[in-house]
PDB file of C-alpha atoms in Angstrom:
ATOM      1  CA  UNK A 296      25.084-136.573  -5.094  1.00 40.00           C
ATOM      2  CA  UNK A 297      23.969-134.681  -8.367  1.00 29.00           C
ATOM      3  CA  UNK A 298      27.045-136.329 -10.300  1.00 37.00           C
ATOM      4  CA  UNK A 299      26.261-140.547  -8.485  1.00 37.00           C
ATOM      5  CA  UNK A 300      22.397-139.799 -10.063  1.00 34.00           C
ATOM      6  CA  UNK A 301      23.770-139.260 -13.016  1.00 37.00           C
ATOM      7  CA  UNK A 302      26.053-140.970 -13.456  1.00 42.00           C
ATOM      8  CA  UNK A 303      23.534-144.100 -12.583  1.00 48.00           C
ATOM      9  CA  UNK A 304      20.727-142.555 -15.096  1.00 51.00           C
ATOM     10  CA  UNK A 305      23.730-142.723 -18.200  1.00 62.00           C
ATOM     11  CA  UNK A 306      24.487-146.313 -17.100  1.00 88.00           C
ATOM     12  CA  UNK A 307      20.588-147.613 -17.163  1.00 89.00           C
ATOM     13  CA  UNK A 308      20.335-146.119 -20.506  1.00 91.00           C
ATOM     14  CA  UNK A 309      23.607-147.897 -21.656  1.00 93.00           C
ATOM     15  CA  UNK A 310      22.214-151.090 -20.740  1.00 94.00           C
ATOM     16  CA  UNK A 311      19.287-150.884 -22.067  1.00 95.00           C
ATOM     17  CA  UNK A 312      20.608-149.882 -25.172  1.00 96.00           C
ATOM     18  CA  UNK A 313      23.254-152.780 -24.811  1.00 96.00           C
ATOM     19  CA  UNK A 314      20.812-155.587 -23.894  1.00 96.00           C
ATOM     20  CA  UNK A 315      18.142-154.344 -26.252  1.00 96.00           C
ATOM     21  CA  UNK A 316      21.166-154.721 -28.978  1.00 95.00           C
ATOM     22  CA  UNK A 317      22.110-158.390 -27.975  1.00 95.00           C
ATOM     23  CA  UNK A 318      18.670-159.384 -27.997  1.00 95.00           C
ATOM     24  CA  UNK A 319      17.945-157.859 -31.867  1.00 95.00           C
ATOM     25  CA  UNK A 320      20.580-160.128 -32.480  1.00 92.00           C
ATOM     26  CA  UNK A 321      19.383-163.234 -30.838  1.00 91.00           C
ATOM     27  CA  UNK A 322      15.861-163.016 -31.296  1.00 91.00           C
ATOM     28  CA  UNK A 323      14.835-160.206 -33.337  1.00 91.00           C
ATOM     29  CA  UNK A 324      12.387-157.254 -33.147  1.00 91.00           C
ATOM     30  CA  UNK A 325       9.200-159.329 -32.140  1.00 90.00           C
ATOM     31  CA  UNK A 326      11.224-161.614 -29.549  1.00 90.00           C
ATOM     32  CA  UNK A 327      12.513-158.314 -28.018  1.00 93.00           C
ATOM     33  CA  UNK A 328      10.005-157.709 -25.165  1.00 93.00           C
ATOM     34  CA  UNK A 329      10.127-154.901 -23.045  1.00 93.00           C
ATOM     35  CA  UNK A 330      10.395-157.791 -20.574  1.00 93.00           C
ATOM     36  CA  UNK A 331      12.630-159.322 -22.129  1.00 94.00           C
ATOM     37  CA  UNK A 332      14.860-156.514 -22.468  1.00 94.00           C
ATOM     38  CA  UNK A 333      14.527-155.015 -18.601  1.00 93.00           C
ATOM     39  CA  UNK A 334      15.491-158.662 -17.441  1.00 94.00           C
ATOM     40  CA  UNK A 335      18.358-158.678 -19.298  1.00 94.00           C
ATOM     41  CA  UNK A 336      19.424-155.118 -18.753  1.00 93.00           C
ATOM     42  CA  UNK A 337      18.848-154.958 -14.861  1.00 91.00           C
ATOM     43  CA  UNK A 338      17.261-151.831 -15.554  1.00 88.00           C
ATOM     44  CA  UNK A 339      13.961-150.655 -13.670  1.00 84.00           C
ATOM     45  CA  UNK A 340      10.417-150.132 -16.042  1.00 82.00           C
ATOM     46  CA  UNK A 341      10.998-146.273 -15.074  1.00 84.00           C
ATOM     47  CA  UNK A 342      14.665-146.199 -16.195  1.00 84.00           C
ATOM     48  CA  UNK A 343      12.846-147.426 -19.872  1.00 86.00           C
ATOM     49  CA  UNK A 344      10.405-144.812 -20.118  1.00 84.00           C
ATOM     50  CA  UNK A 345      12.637-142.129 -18.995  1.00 87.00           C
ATOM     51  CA  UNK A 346      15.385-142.475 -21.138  1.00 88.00           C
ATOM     52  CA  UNK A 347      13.313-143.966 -24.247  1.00 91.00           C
ATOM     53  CA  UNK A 348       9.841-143.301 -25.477  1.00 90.00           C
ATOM     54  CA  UNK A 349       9.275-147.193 -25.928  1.00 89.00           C
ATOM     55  CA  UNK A 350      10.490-150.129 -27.236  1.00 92.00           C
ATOM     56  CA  UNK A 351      10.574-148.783 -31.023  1.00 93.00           C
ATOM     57  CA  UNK A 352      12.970-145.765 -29.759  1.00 94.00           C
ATOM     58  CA  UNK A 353      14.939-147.966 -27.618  1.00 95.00           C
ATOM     59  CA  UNK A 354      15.329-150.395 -31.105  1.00 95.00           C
ATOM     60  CA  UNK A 355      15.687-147.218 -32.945  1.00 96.00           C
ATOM     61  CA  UNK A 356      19.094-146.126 -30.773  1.00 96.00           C
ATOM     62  CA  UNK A 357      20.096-150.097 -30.619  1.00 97.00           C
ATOM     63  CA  UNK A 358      20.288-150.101 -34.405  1.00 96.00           C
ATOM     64  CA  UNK A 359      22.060-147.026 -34.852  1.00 96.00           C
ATOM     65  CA  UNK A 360      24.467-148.163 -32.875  1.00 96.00           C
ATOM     66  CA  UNK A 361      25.056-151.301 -33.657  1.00 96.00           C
ATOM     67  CA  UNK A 362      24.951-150.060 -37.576  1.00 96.00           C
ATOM     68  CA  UNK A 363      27.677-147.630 -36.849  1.00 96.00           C
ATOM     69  CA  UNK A 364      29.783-150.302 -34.913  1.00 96.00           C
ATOM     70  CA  UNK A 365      29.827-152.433 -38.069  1.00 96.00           C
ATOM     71  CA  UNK A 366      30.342-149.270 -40.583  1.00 96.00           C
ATOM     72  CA  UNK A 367      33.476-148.523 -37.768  1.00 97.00           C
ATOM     73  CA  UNK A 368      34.847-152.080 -38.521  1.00 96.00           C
ATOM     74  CA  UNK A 369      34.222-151.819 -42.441  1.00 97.00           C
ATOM     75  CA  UNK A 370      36.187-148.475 -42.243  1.00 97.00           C
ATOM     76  CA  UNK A 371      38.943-149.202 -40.283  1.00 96.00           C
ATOM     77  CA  UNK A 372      39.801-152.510 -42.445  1.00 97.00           C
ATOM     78  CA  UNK A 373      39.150-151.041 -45.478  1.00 97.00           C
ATOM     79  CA  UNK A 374      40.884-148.231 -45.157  1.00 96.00           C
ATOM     80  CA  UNK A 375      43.896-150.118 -43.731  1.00 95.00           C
ATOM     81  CA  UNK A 376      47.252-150.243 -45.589  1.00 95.00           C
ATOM     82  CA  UNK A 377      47.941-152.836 -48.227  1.00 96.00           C
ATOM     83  CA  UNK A 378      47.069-152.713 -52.200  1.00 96.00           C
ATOM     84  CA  UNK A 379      43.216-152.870 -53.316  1.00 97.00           C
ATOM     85  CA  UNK A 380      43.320-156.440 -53.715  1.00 97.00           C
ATOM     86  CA  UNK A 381      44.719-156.851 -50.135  1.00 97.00           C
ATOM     87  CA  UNK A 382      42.570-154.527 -47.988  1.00 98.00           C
ATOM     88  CA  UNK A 383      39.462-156.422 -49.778  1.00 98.00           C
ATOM     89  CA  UNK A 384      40.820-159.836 -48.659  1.00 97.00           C
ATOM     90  CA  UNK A 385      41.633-158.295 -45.477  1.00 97.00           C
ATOM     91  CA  UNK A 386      37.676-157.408 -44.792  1.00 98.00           C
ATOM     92  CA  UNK A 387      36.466-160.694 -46.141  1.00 97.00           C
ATOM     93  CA  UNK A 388      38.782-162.315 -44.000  1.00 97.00           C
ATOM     94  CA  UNK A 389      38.353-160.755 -41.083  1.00 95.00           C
ATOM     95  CA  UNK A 390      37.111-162.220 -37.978  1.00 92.00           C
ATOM     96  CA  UNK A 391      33.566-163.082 -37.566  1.00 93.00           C
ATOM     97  CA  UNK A 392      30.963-164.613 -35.347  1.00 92.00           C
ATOM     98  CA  UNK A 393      29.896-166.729 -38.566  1.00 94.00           C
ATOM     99  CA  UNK A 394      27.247-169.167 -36.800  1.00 93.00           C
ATOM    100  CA  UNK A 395      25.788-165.881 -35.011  1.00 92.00           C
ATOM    101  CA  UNK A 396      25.443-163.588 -38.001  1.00 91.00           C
ATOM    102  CA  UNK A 397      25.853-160.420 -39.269  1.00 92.00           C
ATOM    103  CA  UNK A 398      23.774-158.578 -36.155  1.00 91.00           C
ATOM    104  CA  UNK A 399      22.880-155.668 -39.402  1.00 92.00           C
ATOM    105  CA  UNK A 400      22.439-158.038 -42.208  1.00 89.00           C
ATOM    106  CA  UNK A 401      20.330-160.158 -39.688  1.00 88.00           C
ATOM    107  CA  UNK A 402      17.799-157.213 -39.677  1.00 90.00           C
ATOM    108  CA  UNK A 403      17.245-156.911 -42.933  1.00 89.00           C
ATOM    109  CA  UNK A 404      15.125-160.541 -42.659  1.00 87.00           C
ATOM    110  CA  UNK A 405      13.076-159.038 -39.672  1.00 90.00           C
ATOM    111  CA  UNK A 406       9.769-157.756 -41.287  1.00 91.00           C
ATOM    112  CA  UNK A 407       9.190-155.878 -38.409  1.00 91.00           C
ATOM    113  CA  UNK A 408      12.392-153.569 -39.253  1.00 92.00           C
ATOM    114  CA  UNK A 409      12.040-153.754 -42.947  1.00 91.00           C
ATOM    115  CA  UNK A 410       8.490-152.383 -42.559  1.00 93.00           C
ATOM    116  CA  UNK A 411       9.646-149.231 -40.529  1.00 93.00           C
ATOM    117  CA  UNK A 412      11.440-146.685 -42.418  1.00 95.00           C
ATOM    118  CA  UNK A 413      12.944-145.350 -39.634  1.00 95.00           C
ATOM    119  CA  UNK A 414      14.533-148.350 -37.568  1.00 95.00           C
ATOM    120  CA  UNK A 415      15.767-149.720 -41.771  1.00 95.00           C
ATOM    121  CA  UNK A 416      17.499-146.974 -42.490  1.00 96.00           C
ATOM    122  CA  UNK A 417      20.481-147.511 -40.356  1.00 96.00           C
ATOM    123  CA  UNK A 418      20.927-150.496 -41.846  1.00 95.00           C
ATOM    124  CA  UNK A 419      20.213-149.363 -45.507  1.00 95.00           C
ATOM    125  CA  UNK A 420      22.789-146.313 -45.397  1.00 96.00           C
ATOM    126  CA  UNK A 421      25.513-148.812 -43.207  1.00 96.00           C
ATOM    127  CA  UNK A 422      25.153-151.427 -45.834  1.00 96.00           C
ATOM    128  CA  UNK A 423      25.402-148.892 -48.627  1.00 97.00           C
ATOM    129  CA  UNK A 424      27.981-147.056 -47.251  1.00 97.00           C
ATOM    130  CA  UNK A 425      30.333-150.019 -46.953  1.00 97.00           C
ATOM    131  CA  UNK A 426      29.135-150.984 -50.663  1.00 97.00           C
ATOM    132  CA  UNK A 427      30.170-147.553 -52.073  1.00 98.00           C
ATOM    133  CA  UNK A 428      33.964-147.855 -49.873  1.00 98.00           C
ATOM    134  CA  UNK A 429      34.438-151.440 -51.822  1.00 98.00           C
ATOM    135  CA  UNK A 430      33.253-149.646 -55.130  1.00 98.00           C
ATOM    136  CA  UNK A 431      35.834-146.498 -54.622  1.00 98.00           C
ATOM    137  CA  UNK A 432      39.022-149.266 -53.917  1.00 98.00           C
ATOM    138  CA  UNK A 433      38.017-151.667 -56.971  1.00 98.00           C
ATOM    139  CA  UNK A 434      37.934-148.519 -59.097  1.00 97.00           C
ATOM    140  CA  UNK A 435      41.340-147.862 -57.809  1.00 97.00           C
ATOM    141  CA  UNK A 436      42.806-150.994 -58.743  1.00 96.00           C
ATOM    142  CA  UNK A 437      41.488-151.007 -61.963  1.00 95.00           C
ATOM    143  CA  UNK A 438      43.698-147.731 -61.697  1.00 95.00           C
ATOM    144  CA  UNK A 439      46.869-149.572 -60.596  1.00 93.00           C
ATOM    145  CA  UNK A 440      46.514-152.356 -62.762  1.00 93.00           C
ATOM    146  CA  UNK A 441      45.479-154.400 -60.803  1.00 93.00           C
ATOM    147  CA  UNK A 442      42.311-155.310 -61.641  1.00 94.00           C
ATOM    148  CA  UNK A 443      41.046-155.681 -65.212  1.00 93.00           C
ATOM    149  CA  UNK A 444      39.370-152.733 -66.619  1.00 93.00           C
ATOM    150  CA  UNK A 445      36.200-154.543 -67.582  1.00 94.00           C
ATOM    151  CA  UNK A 446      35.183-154.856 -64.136  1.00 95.00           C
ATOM    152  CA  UNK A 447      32.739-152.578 -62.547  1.00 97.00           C
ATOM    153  CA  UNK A 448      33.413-150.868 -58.850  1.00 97.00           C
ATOM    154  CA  UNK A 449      29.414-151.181 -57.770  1.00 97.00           C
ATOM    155  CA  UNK A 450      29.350-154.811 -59.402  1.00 97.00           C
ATOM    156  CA  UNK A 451      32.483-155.960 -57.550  1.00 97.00           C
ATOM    157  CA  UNK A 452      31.132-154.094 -54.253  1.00 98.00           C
ATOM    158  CA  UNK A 453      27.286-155.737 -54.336  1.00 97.00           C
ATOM    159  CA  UNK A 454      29.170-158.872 -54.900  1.00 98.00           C
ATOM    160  CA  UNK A 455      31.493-158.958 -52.007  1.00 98.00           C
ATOM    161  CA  UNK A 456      28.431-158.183 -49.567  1.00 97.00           C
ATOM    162  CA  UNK A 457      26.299-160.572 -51.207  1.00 96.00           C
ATOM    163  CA  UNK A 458      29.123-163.049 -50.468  1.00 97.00           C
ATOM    164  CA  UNK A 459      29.355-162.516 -46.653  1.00 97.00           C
ATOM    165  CA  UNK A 460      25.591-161.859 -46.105  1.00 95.00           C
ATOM    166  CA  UNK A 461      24.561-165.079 -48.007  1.00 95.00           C
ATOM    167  CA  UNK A 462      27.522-167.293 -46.541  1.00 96.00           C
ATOM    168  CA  UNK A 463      26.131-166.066 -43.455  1.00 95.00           C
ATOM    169  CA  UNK A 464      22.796-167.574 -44.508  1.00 94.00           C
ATOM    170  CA  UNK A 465      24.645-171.195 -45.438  1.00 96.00           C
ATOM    171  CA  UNK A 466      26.644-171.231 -42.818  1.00 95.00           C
ATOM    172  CA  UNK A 467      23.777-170.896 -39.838  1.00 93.00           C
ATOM    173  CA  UNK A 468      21.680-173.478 -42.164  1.00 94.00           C
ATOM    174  CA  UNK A 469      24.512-176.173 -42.071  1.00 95.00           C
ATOM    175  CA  UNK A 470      25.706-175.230 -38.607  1.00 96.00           C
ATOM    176  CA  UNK A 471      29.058-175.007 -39.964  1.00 96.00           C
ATOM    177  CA  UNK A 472      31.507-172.033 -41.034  1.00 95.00           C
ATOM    178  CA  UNK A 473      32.621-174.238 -44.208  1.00 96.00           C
ATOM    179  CA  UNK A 474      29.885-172.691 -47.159  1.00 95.00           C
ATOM    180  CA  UNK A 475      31.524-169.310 -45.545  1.00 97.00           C
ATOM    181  CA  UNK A 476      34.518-169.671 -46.220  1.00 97.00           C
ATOM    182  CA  UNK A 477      34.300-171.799 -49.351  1.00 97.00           C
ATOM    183  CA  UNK A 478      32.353-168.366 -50.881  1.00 97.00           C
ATOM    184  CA  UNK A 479      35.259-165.766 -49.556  1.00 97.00           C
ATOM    185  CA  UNK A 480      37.838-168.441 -51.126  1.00 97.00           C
ATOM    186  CA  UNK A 481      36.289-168.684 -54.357  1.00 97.00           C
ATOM    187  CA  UNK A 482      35.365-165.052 -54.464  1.00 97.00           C
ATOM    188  CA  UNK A 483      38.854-163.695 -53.408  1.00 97.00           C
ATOM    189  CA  UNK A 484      40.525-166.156 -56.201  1.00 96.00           C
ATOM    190  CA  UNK A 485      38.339-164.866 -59.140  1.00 94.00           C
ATOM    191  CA  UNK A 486      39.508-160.972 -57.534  1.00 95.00           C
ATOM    192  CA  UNK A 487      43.351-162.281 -57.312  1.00 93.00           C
ATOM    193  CA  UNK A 488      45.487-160.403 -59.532  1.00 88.00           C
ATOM    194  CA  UNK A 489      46.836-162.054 -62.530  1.00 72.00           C
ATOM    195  CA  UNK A 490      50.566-162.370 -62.478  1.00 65.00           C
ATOM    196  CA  UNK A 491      53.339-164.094 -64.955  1.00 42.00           C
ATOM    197  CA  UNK A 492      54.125-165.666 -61.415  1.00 35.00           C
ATOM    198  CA  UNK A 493      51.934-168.552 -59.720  1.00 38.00           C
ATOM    199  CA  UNK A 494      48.763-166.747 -57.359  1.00 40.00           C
ATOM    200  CA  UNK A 495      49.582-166.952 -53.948  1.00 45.00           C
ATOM    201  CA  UNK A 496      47.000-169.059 -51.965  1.00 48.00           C
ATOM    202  CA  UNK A 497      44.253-167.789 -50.555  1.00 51.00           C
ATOM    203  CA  UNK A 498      44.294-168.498 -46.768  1.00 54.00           C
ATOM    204  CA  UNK A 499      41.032-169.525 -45.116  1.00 54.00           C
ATOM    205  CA  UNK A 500      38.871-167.417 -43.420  1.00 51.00           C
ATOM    206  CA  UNK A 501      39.117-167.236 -39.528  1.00 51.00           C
ATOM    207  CA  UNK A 502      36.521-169.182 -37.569  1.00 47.00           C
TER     208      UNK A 502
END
């Protein structure tokens, strides 16, 4: 009996935390009622309040984990096998959700998050962590020769995010993946390595 109640308490809270997530997403911080977020989760107004202090906990635990999900991804495609060059065409050409967004990047235009320390900092250390991985493998292949000395790691690495958060932005503003992956195209062509034989193309990015 002990182990069904529990059981049923860690599944209310997983919801919540899942449906408060998908609606960040969709509608952002002010759109995400407690309301809204108990209709979506199935979850009882008690369930809420036991598990979560309120709605800015509740955000606070939806953020983490949905920053951590992302930094996961980053990680595991950056870290992947291939040469520098190919594990940073590998994460800009990953797949996406373009027309949704980024579900992180999306919070950063939510003045609701960007005013509280506490529910931006997931997204500030996710954001720079990833930023500081693309940094460490453009340093290495400027080590490798693969990349021209002149270029700078942190440069390269604000660049690249800049280049899927704003083709994020003109994609959802022209309701069509194209600016996206014109900007990873371009990008990963001035990054291709410079060979005595003709660059292979650069394949588009995945809808």
């Amino acid at each position: 009996m002990y182990s069904t109640l529990v059981s049923t308490s860690e599944s209310a809270s997983e919801r919540l935390i899942e449906s408060t997530r998908e609606l960040l997403w969709e509608r952002g911080y002010v759109g995400t009622s407690p309301k809204a977020i108990l209709e979506r989760s199935g979850a009882g107004q008690g369930s809420m309040y036991h598990h979560f202090k309120g709605k800015p906990d509740l955000a606070l635990a939806a953020i983490r984990r949905t920053a951590e999900e992302l930094r996961a991804t980053a990680e595991g495609v950056l870290g992947g096998p291939g040469t520098p060059y190919e594990r940073i065409q590998a994460y800009l050409l990953r797949e996406r959700d373009v027309l949704r967004g980024c579900p992180v990047g999306r919070l950063t235009m939510d003045p609701e998050v960007i005013a509280s320390d506490e529910l931006r900092a997931p997204v500030d250390e996710t954001l720079d962590a990833i930023r500081e991985l693309i940094a460490g493998i453009v340093e290495e292949g400027k080590e490798q020769g693969q990349f021209a000395s002149s270029l700078d790691g942190e440069e390269i690495a604000a660049t690249v995010l800049a280049t899927v958060q704003g083709g994020y932005v003109l994609a959802r503003a022209s309701g069509s993946p194209t600016a996206f992956d014109a900007g990873v195209r371009g990008l990963l062509s001035l990054l291709a390595p410079r060979q005595n034989s003709p660059a292979r193309a650069v394949p588009s990015s995945p809808r």
